[in-house]
Amino acid sequence: MLSAVCLYSYKVQSTITSRLANTMIQAKMVNNAKRSQHIVFDVQVPKGAFIDNFTMDVNGITFTSKIREKSEARKMYSQAKAKGKAAGIVRSNALDMENFKTEVNVPPGTRIQFELHYHEMIRRKLSSYEHVISVKPGRLAKHMEVDVRIIEPQGLRYVHVPNSLGDHFDGITTISKGEKKAHVSFKPTMAQQRKCPTCSSTAVDGNFVVQYDVNRETTGGELEIFNGYFIHFFAPENLDPLPKNILFVIDVSGSMWGLKMKQTIEAMKAILSELRAADQFSLIDFNHNVRCWRDNLVSATPAQVEDAKKYIQAIHPNGGTNINEALLRATFILNEAQNLGMLDPNSVSMIVLVSDGDPTVGELKLTTIQKNVKQSIKDEFSLFCLGIGFDVDYDFLQRIATDNRGMAQRIFGNQETSAQMKNFYNQVSTPLLKKIQFNYPQESVSDVTQSSFHNYFGGSEIVVAGKVDTDNLQHLESIVTATAANAELVMETLRDVEELDGFMKKDKYADPEFTRKLWAYLTVNQMLAERNTAPTAALKRNITKSILQMSLDHHIVTPFTAMLIENAEKDEIMLADQPKDPRRGCCPGQCLSLSVTLPLVSVLCPLPPGQELACFSHLLLFCVSVDNDPHFIIHLPKSQRNICFNINSEPGKILSLVSDPGTGVVVNGQLIGAKKTENKKLNTYFGKIGFYFKAKGLKVEITTETITLKDGSYSITLTWSDTGLLVSMKKENNVTITVGKEMSFMVLLHRVWKNHPVNVDFLGIYIPPENQFSPAAHGLIGQFTSEPEVYIHHQRTGQAPEKPQATMEVKGNKLTVTRGLQKDYRTDRVLGTDVQCWFVHNSGKGFIDGHYKDYLVPHLYSFMKKP
């Protein structure tokens, strides 16, 4: 059977030149169907990478990209739109900001090619470099290729490709390694890509990982000079670890309840086991109160470590979040120990904060907390932050960590939380050097990205870059001073410039601009960090101007630029824009997600009548929603239609929304009524929604007042003014429940004026199409996981001119449907966003299986009997 959309080529090419990776991802597709099809190009871009180019070719019409200052790009977009040119705008609200996504609806026979370019610096972690490429083509490809070339002038110690895509692909990857170069190739045939011999789905779905390391000495590293720039890689080996003084500060508020707390306890017990005898430590756990396991630092003896594990195991999360007091208590313990002479002069002191939410108790102003912590730490030790979950204010954690010579990492609350926490700890837990100073001759270098660092950790690498005077290279060397385990360490580094110059120019795959790109990459990232901690608005503005100029000069997407994508005639234009993310401040990330509504579709792929829903629709991220009275919006992705219906039942009745005995998942909603009738009708809404996950023994009850989680005999109740629930709870707004990697649900809270004569508070629910229900799923929503064939024709004028009617054929029934608007309240909770749909009358009769009364269930957690 011929697939509707054929992926005839999926190619990834990546070239690493002295740790700079240039990656190109290209997909070529064709629509073989007899009707228009939705085609998606969805790429995971590594965190911190800079996108520098994107092109799209649709039947020979080529769209290319340009980087512009954000306000200028918006102005050009607005002018194009005002002149009647085809124009579209892109806004991404992706939580991780690591997706680049383009969606296109194309007519039959259309060939389309997408090509994305980005570059990044490969970081050294745990004694090796790791290059990670997301390879998720989404379907079988006639030709698939991942091609990685490595050029390292220092010489290669080893190259390894772990089986990260699974045992299915054993023996397919080939590695060719020379002294300074390597070539990695992964070319599975279409038969090898299949999940099983008769499967039509692809097994290629994950990360392709290449690990390697370079030859190095125990000196001050390697200094590489090329085309007017220098790069200094500093990673000495064979040094004894410094003793550390470490305070673990753990959030145990109610929002950490469930899987996040279980994984945190598991990770902390493993981390405590790795403390060395020379280390000192203590634990602080906090909610609205702050508790200390020990009021001062203790030696990491086996007995103390075991006692700390027992303390952690007994934690039961509840209450609010007092981050300010917890961090100040940790800094007090370290400062007191230092003042009393209890710390080894050669030791390194640090705080590790683990939290998943905003402060809700005590000091709430983030800038004040940041200032308090900075004043208390006084540049004496480092703060590292682990932000758990999707709703954590990662921008704040990043600022407060960077401000105190540390780093932050976001960890998404799932089954891999424990492993992610341990990996992060391993990166920062082996200090080898402290108070490192890099000195370069001023007559030879300029614009150095960084001249001093506080700590160097084992298995990692410090990278410094700058411009170099090519007429004055004779005495270019780096003198590095640092404090080692027993004495001050002085190292000198010098690089043979002529040797590197000749080597690079002879290799056709080497990037001749690698030093310039690395310098720009490091400089922009350094300025972004400095901007986050700038003490005055004037300084912040100056740094912003510098970042913008660097972005334009080096053609990279940053938070202050936008990408314009247009065709050669410049009469069709798209704007890839990054909106300000209130959860992250001004700088949400370095990547884009392209999912737009473009009038240009009428030029490229005209739609038949009745398919006015935008070709590039970002509006319907979720395929099914139930909101308001209660209005059901069913999005049918294959036919690109929205079908709506209402259920007119009585207050107190419980409706089955999803009943899936295959996965053991139940979602039910209980109706409440308005305060009085209007126009002889009593409006009903969802006042309570229940979730039952049978395999986990977990029940969740959400009302307009509280959120209750029940795990066996243990339960916890939160209010809508709290933050955090399993994965995400946005204060007075919405709750997102995620179970493993298979399912997620969003419940939206609608508040009304308490004294309103008619309306009441109510709930809406939104379910994404990616949820992996079983074929046995049913319910008012669950039945549409298997999309029915829908044919809409004979469109005609209705009773109202703005509401045309049509005939819809579905499930053997012919129905009269009406074109109208329904509301999606996820992006605008007050006014909602209009969604065009065909409305089915009589409580969905003919579109849903059976009668709506068949979906009434006796209890909030009951499975329904299939009609």
Short mmCIF file of N, CA and C in Angstrom, two decimals, residues 671-766:
data_model
loop_
_atom_site.label_atom_id
_atom_site.label_comp_id
_atom_site.label_asym_id
_atom_site.label_seq_id
_atom_site.Cartn_x
_atom_site.Cartn_y
_atom_site.Cartn_z
N LEU A 671 -20.96 17.11 35.61
CA LEU A 671 -21.57 18.38 35.22
C LEU A 671 -22.07 19.17 36.42
N ILE A 672 -21.96 20.48 36.32
CA ILE A 672 -22.60 21.40 37.26
C ILE A 672 -23.49 22.34 36.45
N GLY A 673 -24.44 22.97 37.09
CA GLY A 673 -25.34 23.87 36.38
C GLY A 673 -25.07 25.32 36.69
N ALA A 674 -25.53 26.19 35.81
CA ALA A 674 -25.46 27.62 36.07
C ALA A 674 -26.37 27.96 37.25
N LYS A 675 -26.27 29.18 37.74
CA LYS A 675 -27.04 29.55 38.93
C LYS A 675 -28.54 29.64 38.63
N LYS A 676 -28.89 29.92 37.38
CA LYS A 676 -30.30 29.95 37.00
C LYS A 676 -30.41 29.80 35.49
N THR A 677 -31.62 29.58 35.01
CA THR A 677 -31.83 29.38 33.58
C THR A 677 -31.80 30.71 32.84
N GLU A 678 -31.42 30.63 31.58
CA GLU A 678 -31.49 31.76 30.66
C GLU A 678 -32.16 31.29 29.39
N ASN A 679 -33.14 32.06 28.93
CA ASN A 679 -33.91 31.68 27.74
C ASN A 679 -34.46 30.26 27.88
N LYS A 680 -34.97 29.95 29.08
CA LYS A 680 -35.59 28.66 29.40
C LYS A 680 -34.61 27.49 29.30
N LYS A 681 -33.30 27.78 29.40
CA LYS A 681 -32.30 26.71 29.32
C LYS A 681 -31.31 26.88 30.46
N LEU A 682 -30.98 25.77 31.13
CA LEU A 682 -29.96 25.79 32.17
C LEU A 682 -28.64 25.31 31.56
N ASN A 683 -27.69 26.21 31.46
CA ASN A 683 -26.38 25.82 30.93
C ASN A 683 -25.66 24.91 31.92
N THR A 684 -24.94 23.93 31.39
CA THR A 684 -24.15 23.03 32.23
C THR A 684 -22.69 23.10 31.83
N TYR A 685 -21.84 22.81 32.80
CA TYR A 685 -20.39 22.87 32.59
C TYR A 685 -19.75 21.70 33.35
N PHE A 686 -18.47 21.47 33.09
CA PHE A 686 -17.75 20.50 33.91
C PHE A 686 -17.26 21.19 35.18
N GLY A 687 -17.70 20.68 36.32
CA GLY A 687 -17.26 21.22 37.61
C GLY A 687 -16.25 20.32 38.28
N LYS A 688 -16.15 19.08 37.80
CA LYS A 688 -15.22 18.12 38.40
C LYS A 688 -14.78 17.16 37.31
N ILE A 689 -13.47 16.91 37.25
CA ILE A 689 -12.92 15.96 36.28
C ILE A 689 -12.07 14.95 37.03
N GLY A 690 -12.30 13.68 36.75
CA GLY A 690 -11.56 12.62 37.43
C GLY A 690 -10.68 11.84 36.45
N PHE A 691 -9.47 11.52 36.89
CA PHE A 691 -8.54 10.70 36.11
C PHE A 691 -8.22 9.46 36.94
N TYR A 692 -8.24 8.30 36.32
CA TYR A 692 -7.89 7.05 36.98
C TYR A 692 -6.88 6.32 36.11
N PHE A 693 -5.69 6.10 36.67
CA PHE A 693 -4.63 5.36 35.98
C PHE A 693 -4.47 4.03 36.71
N LYS A 694 -5.18 3.03 36.23
CA LYS A 694 -5.32 1.76 36.94
C LYS A 694 -3.98 1.08 37.17
N ALA A 695 -3.09 1.09 36.16
CA ALA A 695 -1.82 0.38 36.29
C ALA A 695 -0.95 0.97 37.39
N LYS A 696 -1.11 2.25 37.66
CA LYS A 696 -0.31 2.92 38.69
C LYS A 696 -1.06 3.07 40.01
N GLY A 697 -2.35 2.68 40.00
CA GLY A 697 -3.15 2.83 41.20
C GLY A 697 -3.33 4.28 41.60
N LEU A 698 -3.32 5.18 40.62
CA LEU A 698 -3.34 6.62 40.89
C LEU A 698 -4.66 7.23 40.43
N LYS A 699 -5.24 8.06 41.31
CA LYS A 699 -6.46 8.80 40.98
C LYS A 699 -6.21 10.28 41.18
N VAL A 700 -6.74 11.08 40.27
CA VAL A 700 -6.62 12.54 40.37
C VAL A 700 -8.02 13.13 40.21
N GLU A 701 -8.41 13.96 41.17
CA GLU A 701 -9.71 14.63 41.10
C GLU A 701 -9.47 16.14 41.04
N ILE A 702 -9.98 16.77 40.01
CA ILE A 702 -9.80 18.20 39.83
C ILE A 702 -11.15 18.88 39.86
N THR A 703 -11.32 19.82 40.79
CA THR A 703 -12.51 20.64 40.86
C THR A 703 -12.10 22.09 40.64
N THR A 704 -13.04 23.00 40.70
CA THR A 704 -12.71 24.41 40.53
C THR A 704 -12.03 24.99 41.77
N GLU A 705 -11.98 24.21 42.86
CA GLU A 705 -11.35 24.69 44.09
C GLU A 705 -10.06 23.96 44.43
N THR A 706 -10.01 22.64 44.19
CA THR A 706 -8.86 21.86 44.64
C THR A 706 -8.42 20.84 43.59
N ILE A 707 -7.21 20.32 43.80
CA ILE A 707 -6.66 19.22 43.01
C ILE A 707 -6.23 18.16 44.03
N THR A 708 -6.80 16.97 43.95
CA THR A 708 -6.51 15.91 44.91
C THR A 708 -5.87 14.73 44.19
N LEU A 709 -4.76 14.24 44.75
CA LEU A 709 -4.07 13.07 44.23
C LEU A 709 -4.20 11.96 45.24
N LYS A 710 -4.56 10.78 44.78
CA LYS A 710 -4.73 9.62 45.66
C LYS A 710 -3.87 8.49 45.13
N ASP A 711 -2.92 8.06 45.99
CA ASP A 711 -2.03 6.96 45.65
C ASP A 711 -2.18 5.91 46.75
N GLY A 712 -3.10 4.95 46.53
CA GLY A 712 -3.39 3.98 47.58
C GLY A 712 -4.03 4.68 48.76
N SER A 713 -3.46 4.47 49.94
CA SER A 713 -4.01 5.08 51.15
C SER A 713 -3.52 6.50 51.37
N TYR A 714 -2.52 6.92 50.56
CA TYR A 714 -1.94 8.25 50.75
C TYR A 714 -2.59 9.23 49.77
N SER A 715 -2.93 10.42 50.26
CA SER A 715 -3.52 11.43 49.38
C SER A 715 -2.99 12.80 49.76
N ILE A 716 -3.04 13.71 48.81
CA ILE A 716 -2.63 15.08 49.05
C ILE A 716 -3.56 15.99 48.28
N THR A 717 -3.94 17.11 48.88
CA THR A 717 -4.84 18.07 48.25
C THR A 717 -4.15 19.41 48.11
N LEU A 718 -4.16 19.95 46.90
CA LEU A 718 -3.60 21.25 46.62
C LEU A 718 -4.72 22.19 46.19
N THR A 719 -4.48 23.48 46.32
CA THR A 719 -5.43 24.46 45.81
C THR A 719 -4.89 25.02 44.50
N TRP A 720 -5.73 25.76 43.81
CA TRP A 720 -5.31 26.35 42.54
C TRP A 720 -4.29 27.47 42.74
N SER A 721 -4.07 27.89 43.97
CA SER A 721 -3.07 28.93 44.23
C SER A 721 -1.68 28.33 44.43
N ASP A 722 -1.60 26.97 44.52
CA ASP A 722 -0.29 26.32 44.60
C ASP A 722 0.30 26.19 43.21
N THR A 723 1.54 25.69 43.14
CA THR A 723 2.18 25.42 41.85
C THR A 723 2.70 24.01 41.84
N GLY A 724 2.64 23.36 40.68
CA GLY A 724 3.23 22.04 40.50
C GLY A 724 2.23 20.92 40.74
N LEU A 725 2.09 19.99 39.82
CA LEU A 725 1.27 18.81 40.01
C LEU A 725 1.74 17.75 39.04
N LEU A 726 2.39 16.73 39.55
CA LEU A 726 2.97 15.68 38.72
C LEU A 726 3.96 16.28 37.73
N VAL A 727 3.48 17.02 36.76
CA VAL A 727 4.40 17.68 35.85
C VAL A 727 4.24 19.19 35.93
N SER A 728 3.02 19.70 35.84
CA SER A 728 2.88 21.15 35.72
C SER A 728 1.54 21.61 36.28
N MET A 729 1.63 22.66 37.09
CA MET A 729 0.41 23.31 37.58
C MET A 729 0.66 24.80 37.55
N LYS A 730 -0.01 25.51 36.67
CA LYS A 730 0.16 26.94 36.55
C LYS A 730 -0.89 27.64 37.40
N LYS A 731 -0.41 28.46 38.29
CA LYS A 731 -1.25 29.09 39.31
C LYS A 731 -2.49 29.75 38.70
N GLU A 732 -3.68 29.37 39.23
CA GLU A 732 -4.95 29.96 38.83
C GLU A 732 -5.17 29.88 37.31
N ASN A 733 -4.60 28.87 36.66
CA ASN A 733 -4.69 28.81 35.21
C ASN A 733 -4.99 27.41 34.71
N ASN A 734 -4.00 26.49 34.80
CA ASN A 734 -4.21 25.15 34.27
C ASN A 734 -3.36 24.12 34.99
N VAL A 735 -3.75 22.89 34.85
CA VAL A 735 -2.99 21.75 35.34
C VAL A 735 -2.71 20.83 34.16
N THR A 736 -1.46 20.41 34.02
CA THR A 736 -1.11 19.42 33.00
C THR A 736 -0.64 18.15 33.70
N ILE A 737 -1.30 17.06 33.43
CA ILE A 737 -0.96 15.77 34.03
C ILE A 737 -0.26 14.93 32.97
N THR A 738 0.94 14.46 33.30
CA THR A 738 1.68 13.61 32.39
C THR A 738 1.95 12.27 33.06
N VAL A 739 1.64 11.19 32.37
CA VAL A 739 1.89 9.85 32.89
C VAL A 739 2.91 9.18 32.00
N GLY A 740 4.15 9.01 32.52
CA GLY A 740 5.20 8.44 31.69
C GLY A 740 5.42 9.28 30.47
N LYS A 741 5.72 8.63 29.36
CA LYS A 741 5.93 9.31 28.09
C LYS A 741 4.74 9.12 27.17
N GLU A 742 3.70 8.41 27.67
CA GLU A 742 2.63 8.00 26.78
C GLU A 742 1.45 8.97 26.73
N MET A 743 1.18 9.66 27.83
CA MET A 743 -0.07 10.42 27.89
C MET A 743 0.09 11.72 28.66
N SER A 744 -0.67 12.72 28.24
CA SER A 744 -0.77 13.96 29.00
C SER A 744 -2.15 14.55 28.79
N PHE A 745 -2.60 15.31 29.78
CA PHE A 745 -3.92 15.94 29.75
C PHE A 745 -3.79 17.33 30.36
N MET A 746 -4.48 18.30 29.77
CA MET A 746 -4.51 19.65 30.34
C MET A 746 -5.94 19.97 30.79
N VAL A 747 -6.04 20.44 32.03
CA VAL A 747 -7.33 20.91 32.56
C VAL A 747 -7.20 22.41 32.80
N LEU A 748 -8.11 23.17 32.21
CA LEU A 748 -8.07 24.63 32.28
C LEU A 748 -9.14 25.12 33.25
N LEU A 749 -8.76 26.06 34.12
CA LEU A 749 -9.68 26.62 35.10
C LEU A 749 -10.28 27.92 34.57
N HIS A 750 -11.60 28.03 34.63
CA HIS A 750 -12.29 29.27 34.26
C HIS A 750 -12.91 29.88 35.52
N ARG A 751 -12.43 31.06 35.89
CA ARG A 751 -12.98 31.78 37.02
C ARG A 751 -13.95 32.84 36.52
N VAL A 752 -15.07 33.01 37.23
CA VAL A 752 -16.01 34.08 36.92
C VAL A 752 -16.22 34.91 38.19
N TRP A 753 -16.79 36.05 38.02
CA TRP A 753 -17.10 36.92 39.16
C TRP A 753 -18.04 36.16 40.10
N LYS A 754 -17.66 36.11 41.39
CA LYS A 754 -18.42 35.30 42.34
C LYS A 754 -19.88 35.74 42.45
N ASN A 755 -20.13 37.02 42.22
CA ASN A 755 -21.49 37.54 42.37
C ASN A 755 -22.25 37.58 41.03
N HIS A 756 -21.70 36.91 40.01
CA HIS A 756 -22.40 36.89 38.73
C HIS A 756 -23.76 36.20 38.92
N PRO A 757 -24.81 36.79 38.38
CA PRO A 757 -26.15 36.23 38.64
C PRO A 757 -26.38 34.86 38.01
N VAL A 758 -25.59 34.49 36.97
CA VAL A 758 -25.85 33.24 36.25
C VAL A 758 -24.64 32.32 36.24
N ASN A 759 -23.47 32.83 35.82
CA ASN A 759 -22.33 31.98 35.52
C ASN A 759 -21.65 31.44 36.77
N VAL A 760 -20.97 30.32 36.62
CA VAL A 760 -20.23 29.67 37.71
C VAL A 760 -18.83 29.32 37.22
N ASP A 761 -17.91 29.09 38.16
CA ASP A 761 -16.59 28.59 37.79
C ASP A 761 -16.73 27.22 37.14
N PHE A 762 -15.88 26.92 36.15
CA PHE A 762 -15.96 25.61 35.50
C PHE A 762 -14.61 25.22 34.94
N LEU A 763 -14.53 24.01 34.40
CA LEU A 763 -13.28 23.44 33.91
C LEU A 763 -13.40 23.08 32.43
N GLY A 764 -12.27 23.12 31.74
CA GLY A 764 -12.18 22.61 30.37
C GLY A 764 -11.06 21.58 30.32
N ILE A 765 -11.11 20.66 29.38
CA ILE A 765 -10.07 19.64 29.25
C ILE A 765 -9.61 19.55 27.81
N TYR A 766 -8.29 19.43 27.63
CA TYR A 766 -7.67 19.36 26.31
C TYR A 766 -6.76 18.13 26.28
#
